[in-house]
Coordinates of C-alpha atoms in Angstrom, one line a residue:
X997 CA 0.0 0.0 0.0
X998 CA 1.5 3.4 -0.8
X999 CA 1.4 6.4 1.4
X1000 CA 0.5 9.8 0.0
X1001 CA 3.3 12.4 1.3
X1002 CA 2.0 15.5 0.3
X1003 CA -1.2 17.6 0.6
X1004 CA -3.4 16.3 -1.7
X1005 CA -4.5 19.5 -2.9
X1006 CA -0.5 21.3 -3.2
X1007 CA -1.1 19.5 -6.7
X1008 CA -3.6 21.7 -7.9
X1009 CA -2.0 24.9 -7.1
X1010 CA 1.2 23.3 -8.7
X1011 CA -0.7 23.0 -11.8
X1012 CA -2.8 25.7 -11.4
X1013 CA -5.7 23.8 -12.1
X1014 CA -8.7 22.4 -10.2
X1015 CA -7.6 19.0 -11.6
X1016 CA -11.2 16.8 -9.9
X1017 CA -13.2 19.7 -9.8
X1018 CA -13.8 20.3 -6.7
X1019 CA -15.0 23.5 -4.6
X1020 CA -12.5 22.8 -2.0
X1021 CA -9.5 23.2 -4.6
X1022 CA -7.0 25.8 -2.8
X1023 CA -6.8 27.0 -6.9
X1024 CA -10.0 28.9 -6.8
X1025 CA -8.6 31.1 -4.2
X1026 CA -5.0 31.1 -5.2
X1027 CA -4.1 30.4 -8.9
X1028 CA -0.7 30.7 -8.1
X1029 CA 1.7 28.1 -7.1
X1030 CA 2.6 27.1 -4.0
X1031 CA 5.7 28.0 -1.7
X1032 CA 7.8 31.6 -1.5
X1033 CA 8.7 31.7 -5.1
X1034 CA 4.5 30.6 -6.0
X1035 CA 4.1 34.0 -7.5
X1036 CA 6.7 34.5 -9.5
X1037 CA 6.7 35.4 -13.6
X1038 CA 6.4 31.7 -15.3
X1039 CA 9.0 31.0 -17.7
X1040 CA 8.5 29.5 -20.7
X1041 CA 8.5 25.3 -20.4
X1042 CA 10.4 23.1 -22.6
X1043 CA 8.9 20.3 -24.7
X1044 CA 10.3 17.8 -21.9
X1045 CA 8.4 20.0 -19.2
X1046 CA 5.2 20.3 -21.0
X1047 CA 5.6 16.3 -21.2
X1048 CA 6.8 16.0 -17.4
X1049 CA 3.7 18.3 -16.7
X1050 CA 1.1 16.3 -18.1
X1051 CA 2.7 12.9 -16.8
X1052 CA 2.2 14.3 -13.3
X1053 CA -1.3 15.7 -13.9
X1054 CA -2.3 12.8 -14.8
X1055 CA -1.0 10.4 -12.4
X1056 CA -1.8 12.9 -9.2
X1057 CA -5.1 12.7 -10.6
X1058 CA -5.4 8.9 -9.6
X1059 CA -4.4 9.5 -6.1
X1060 CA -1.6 8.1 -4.6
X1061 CA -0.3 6.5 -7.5
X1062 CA 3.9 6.1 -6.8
X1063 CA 6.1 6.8 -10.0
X1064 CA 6.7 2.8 -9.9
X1065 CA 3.1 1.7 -10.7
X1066 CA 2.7 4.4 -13.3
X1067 CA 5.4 3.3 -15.0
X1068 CA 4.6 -0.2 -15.0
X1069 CA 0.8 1.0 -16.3
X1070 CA 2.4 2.8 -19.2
X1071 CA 4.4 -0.2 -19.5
X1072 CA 1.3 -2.5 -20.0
X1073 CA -0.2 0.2 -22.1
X1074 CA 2.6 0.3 -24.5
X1075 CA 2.9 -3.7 -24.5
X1076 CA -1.2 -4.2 -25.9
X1077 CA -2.2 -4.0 -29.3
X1078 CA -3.7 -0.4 -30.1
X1079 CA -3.5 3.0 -29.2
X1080 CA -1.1 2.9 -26.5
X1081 CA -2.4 6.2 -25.5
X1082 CA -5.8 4.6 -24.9
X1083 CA -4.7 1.9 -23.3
X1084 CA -3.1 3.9 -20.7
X1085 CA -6.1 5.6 -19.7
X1086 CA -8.3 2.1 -20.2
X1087 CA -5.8 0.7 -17.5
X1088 CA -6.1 3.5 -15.2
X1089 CA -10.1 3.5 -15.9
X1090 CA -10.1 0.0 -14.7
X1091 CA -8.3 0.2 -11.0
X1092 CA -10.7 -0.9 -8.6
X1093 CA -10.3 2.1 -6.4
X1094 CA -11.3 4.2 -10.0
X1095 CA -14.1 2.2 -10.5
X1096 CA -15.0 2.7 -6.4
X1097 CA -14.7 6.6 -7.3
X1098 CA -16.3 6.8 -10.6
X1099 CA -19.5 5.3 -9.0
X1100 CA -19.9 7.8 -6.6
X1101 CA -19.4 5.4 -3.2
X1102 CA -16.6 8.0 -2.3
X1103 CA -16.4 11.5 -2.4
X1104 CA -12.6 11.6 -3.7
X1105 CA -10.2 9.3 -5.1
X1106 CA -8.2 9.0 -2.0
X1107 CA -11.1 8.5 -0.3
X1108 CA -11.7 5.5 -3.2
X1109 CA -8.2 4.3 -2.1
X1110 CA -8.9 3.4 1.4
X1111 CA -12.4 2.5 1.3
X1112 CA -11.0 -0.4 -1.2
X1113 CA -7.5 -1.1 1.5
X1114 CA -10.1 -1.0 4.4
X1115 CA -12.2 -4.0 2.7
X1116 CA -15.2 -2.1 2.2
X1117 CA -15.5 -3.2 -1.6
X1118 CA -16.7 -6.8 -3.0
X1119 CA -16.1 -8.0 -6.7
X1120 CA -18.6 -10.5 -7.8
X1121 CA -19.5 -11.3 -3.9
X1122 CA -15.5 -12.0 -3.0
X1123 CA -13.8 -9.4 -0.8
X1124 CA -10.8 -7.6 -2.2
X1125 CA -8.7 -4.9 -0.8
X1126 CA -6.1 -4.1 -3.3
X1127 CA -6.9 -0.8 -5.3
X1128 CA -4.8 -1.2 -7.8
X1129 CA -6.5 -4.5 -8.9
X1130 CA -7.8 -4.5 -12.5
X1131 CA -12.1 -4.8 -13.0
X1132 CA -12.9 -6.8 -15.8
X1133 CA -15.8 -5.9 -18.2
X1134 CA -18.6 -7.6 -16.8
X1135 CA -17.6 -7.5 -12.8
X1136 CA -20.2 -6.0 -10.6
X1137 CA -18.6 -3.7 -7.9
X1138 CA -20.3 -3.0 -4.4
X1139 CA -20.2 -1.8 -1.0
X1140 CA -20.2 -4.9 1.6
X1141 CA -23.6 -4.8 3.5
X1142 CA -22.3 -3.7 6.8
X1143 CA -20.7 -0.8 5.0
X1144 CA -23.5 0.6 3.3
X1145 CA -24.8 2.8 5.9
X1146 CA -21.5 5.2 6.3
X1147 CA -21.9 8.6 6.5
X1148 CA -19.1 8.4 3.8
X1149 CA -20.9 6.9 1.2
X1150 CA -24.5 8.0 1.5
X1151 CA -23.3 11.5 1.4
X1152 CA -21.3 10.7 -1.8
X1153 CA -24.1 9.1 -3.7
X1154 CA -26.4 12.3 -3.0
X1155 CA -23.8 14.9 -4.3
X1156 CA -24.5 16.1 -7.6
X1157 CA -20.7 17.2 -7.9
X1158 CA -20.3 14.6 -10.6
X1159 CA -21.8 12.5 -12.6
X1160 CA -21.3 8.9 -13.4
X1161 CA -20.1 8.1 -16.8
X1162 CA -21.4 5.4 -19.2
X1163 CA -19.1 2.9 -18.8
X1164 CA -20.6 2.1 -15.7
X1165 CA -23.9 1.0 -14.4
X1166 CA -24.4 2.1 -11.2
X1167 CA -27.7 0.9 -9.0
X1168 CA -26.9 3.1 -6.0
X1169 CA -30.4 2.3 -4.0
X1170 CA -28.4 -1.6 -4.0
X1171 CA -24.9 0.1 -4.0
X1172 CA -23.7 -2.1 -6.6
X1173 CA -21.9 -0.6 -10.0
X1174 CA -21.3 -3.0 -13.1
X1175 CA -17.9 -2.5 -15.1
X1176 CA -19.2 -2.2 -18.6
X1177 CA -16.0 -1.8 -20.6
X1178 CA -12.7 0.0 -20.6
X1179 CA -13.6 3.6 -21.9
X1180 CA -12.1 5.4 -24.7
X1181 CA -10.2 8.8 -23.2
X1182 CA -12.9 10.2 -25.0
X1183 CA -15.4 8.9 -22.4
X1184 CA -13.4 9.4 -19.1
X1185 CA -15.2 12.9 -17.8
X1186 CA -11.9 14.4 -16.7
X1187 CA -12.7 18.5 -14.9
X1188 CA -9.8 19.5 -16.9
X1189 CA -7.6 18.5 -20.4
X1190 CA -5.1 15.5 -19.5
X1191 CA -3.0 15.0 -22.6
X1192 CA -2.0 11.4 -22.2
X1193 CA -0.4 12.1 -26.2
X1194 CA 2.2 13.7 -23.8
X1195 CA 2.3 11.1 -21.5
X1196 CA 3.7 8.8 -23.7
X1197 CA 6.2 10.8 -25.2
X1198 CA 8.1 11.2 -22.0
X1199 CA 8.0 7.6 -21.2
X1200 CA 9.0 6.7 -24.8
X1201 CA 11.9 9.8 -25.1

């Protein structure tokens, strides 16, 4: 299990973007970055750093993600047949703590991250408390019965915050989502651009 280090949020003022969307991003007070140096004239970024950039929007944006599983999903990605740009985001689409998040049992995706380590979460009826374990089209997802009632997850599933996008089928009266399919990047209802084009250019440079 990894540990997140930082504030979760220093990400979105280092981006200077409200990467999930969320009202309690520290960006829509402060656009600037964080630190002494935060407010500083912004220099013009190289080709690498425009690469680095989006690598590290988009893996903050899965939580506590370390450098080592990112690479090995871009590794998977680039080893399928297809778009390998595709398959990246298909493989990150399919963590079970994703899926956990994308179905609105959670509010965030580091909440989605411990609800799954804590053994809150079933797959087809069987307990499993690894986040980073790959949903298969077809699996049905849910929150065990003695879970349901959380303050955590009731509030989640009333929010209108977000939405939940077509490739899954969510019954939230039974708590139970269905894994349609891996979506295209198309499909994946990020609050702001990930370029995953980029992505794989700095793993493939």
């Amino acid at each position: 299990m990894s540990k997140r280090h930082s504030a979760k949020y220093k990400i979105d003022r280092r981006m200077g973007e409200n990467i999930w969307g969320r009202p309690k991003s520290p960006v829509n007070q402060r656009s600037y970055g964080p630190g002494q140096h935060g407010q500083r004239r912004k220099q013009k970024v190289s080709d690498f750093g425009l690469q680095l950039r989006a690598k590290q929007k988009l893996k903050g944006y899965y939580g506590n993600l370390t450098e080592k599983q990112f690479s090995r999903t871009y590794t998977e990605a680039a080893r399928r047949k297809g778009n390998t740009s595709e398959n990246l985001i298909g493989l990150l689409e399919s963590r079970l703590d994703a899926v956990v998040y994308r179905s609105k049992f959670v509010p965030t995706v580091f909440a989605a991250r411990q609800f799954v380590n804590h053994g809150h979460v079933l797959v087809n009826g069987n307990r499993v408390n690894i986040a980073s374990y790959r949903v298969k089209a077809g699996d049905i997802v849910s929150v065990r019965e003695r879970s349901k009632n959380m303050a955590l997850v009731l509030e989640a599933l009333q929010s209108g915050e977000r939405d939940t996008p077509d490739y899954i089928e969510v019954d939230a009266k039974g708590m139970t989502a269905k894994f349609i399919r891996a979506p295209e990047f198309s499909e994946v209802p990020y609050p702001v651009k990930m370029e995953p084009n980029l992505v794989i250019e700095f793993y493939a440079s």
